[in-house]
């Protein structure tokens, strides 16, 4: 609920700062209030010409998006807050923005990027010299080093934080509970569970006596985890279920997802694979809702735009230097002409030639610098694509690991559960294939793919493809029809590449078809070729856009009917794969009536 701000009739900068501080203490159930006050502070700060207002407002907007699990928008606002803080030369807010960015990147499982921002924050904290700020920064860096398995560095930072903070803790000026909790996590990672338990219990006792429910949730989750590893399952169950109740009370999807993940781990260790499977399904539904794969691409683009701005400023400085040097060259030419009139033509000619050569060399050096900058930009773009594609493998690898764990206990599962487990593993493999699509589009050497030719029954293969897409179609109440009855039809081709062609086209047909309609897949045998047709009753494609349909990153006006994601990559990849196996692809479509994609392959 949003609290009225009518009491601020004569608002001043001090009141805006107090309002900002109040917002930082709001719980997750008051995130709408945070957004409201962020806009209010921005408006009033403009009226008062309060230069810190934009920093405060942008950070609150970032916190609102962060609590809403919209990490790409959160990072965008945090980057703007960082730029605003640097513009007004406010290092205290610059440190806050750097810390916010590090936390956000850590939340999306990019510890290297988080470390980069925390190191910047540490340098500012050491210059500032305030012990509480230093301790907080050392704590955060230690968490990152623990995540990266740099345990010695983590020990060093946490012990340094304890040495600095102990005198202040005795005076009651600071609380080192987070440091002790981080030490517990570090010992846990090192599998020193007895030492970890000491620190986790100490942290739990401090939060039980306080009012910080978020901290209490973390403490109980950690205790449950260490008891699982120590095989004290009754204690683990007590703390895990208590952590789940706290997560539900806080109405936090991310905390509920982590709690379900731990409950699944506990059930798996106890041998209750059915319960572990149920918890995994709940975790997966929450985790994928929080962090969709498109988020990684968007965040990478935001980071690139931020650095591109800094590089653009550098390029402008270089350009200004070039212009100044050109102006100076013109002045020297005029001087040379004036001196030539006086009569020292030979001497002046020599000076002009020497200076012109020097200026030309300097100009060439500047051009080389600019070319190097452009090369760096292109390299960073390619690196971002590779990094994002690599990091996206993590959630699919998790699905594969848990799926294999559950399959190992398949004798405990019903036939329907075993079939569902098989579908989960197939979905994980399909996700990994989609990740490879991004890299395939950017690679120029796709033609060097080594074909693996085999003879297989195309009709049986197509039946399997359709069966895999039935759950996807059922969500939209779409009926899938197969038109390839009759004798077997064998072709000699690359089974994997044919699979990618059919899966892309069938997935698109379902995406662009409204609820309750029909999609057909047919196979026709001709003399030396076979044709695969995918027909739908979807939204169709404008005739003017058909020539650009298979272009790389093409974006057509037609949109998926249920809000599904569309990158513009699929059809360009399909065309390249079809050509790779000496085939042809075409499309016939009409707006409002649907589309027919025809793939012709040699037998």
XYZ file of C-alpha atoms in Angstrom, residues 68 124 238 260 266 327 371 410 427 449 518 550 603:
13
model
C 10.319 -7.564 -8.808
C 36.802 3.586 -3.149
C 12.910 -28.741 10.765
C 12.230 -25.760 -2.853
C 16.918 -33.183 1.327
C 43.997 23.395 -37.825
C 40.902 1.378 -35.634
C 13.166 -45.003 -11.825
C 13.546 -30.474 -23.048
C 30.314 -28.686 -40.048
C -4.760 -26.733 -36.255
C 15.039 -15.948 -44.020
C 16.940 -38.963 -50.865
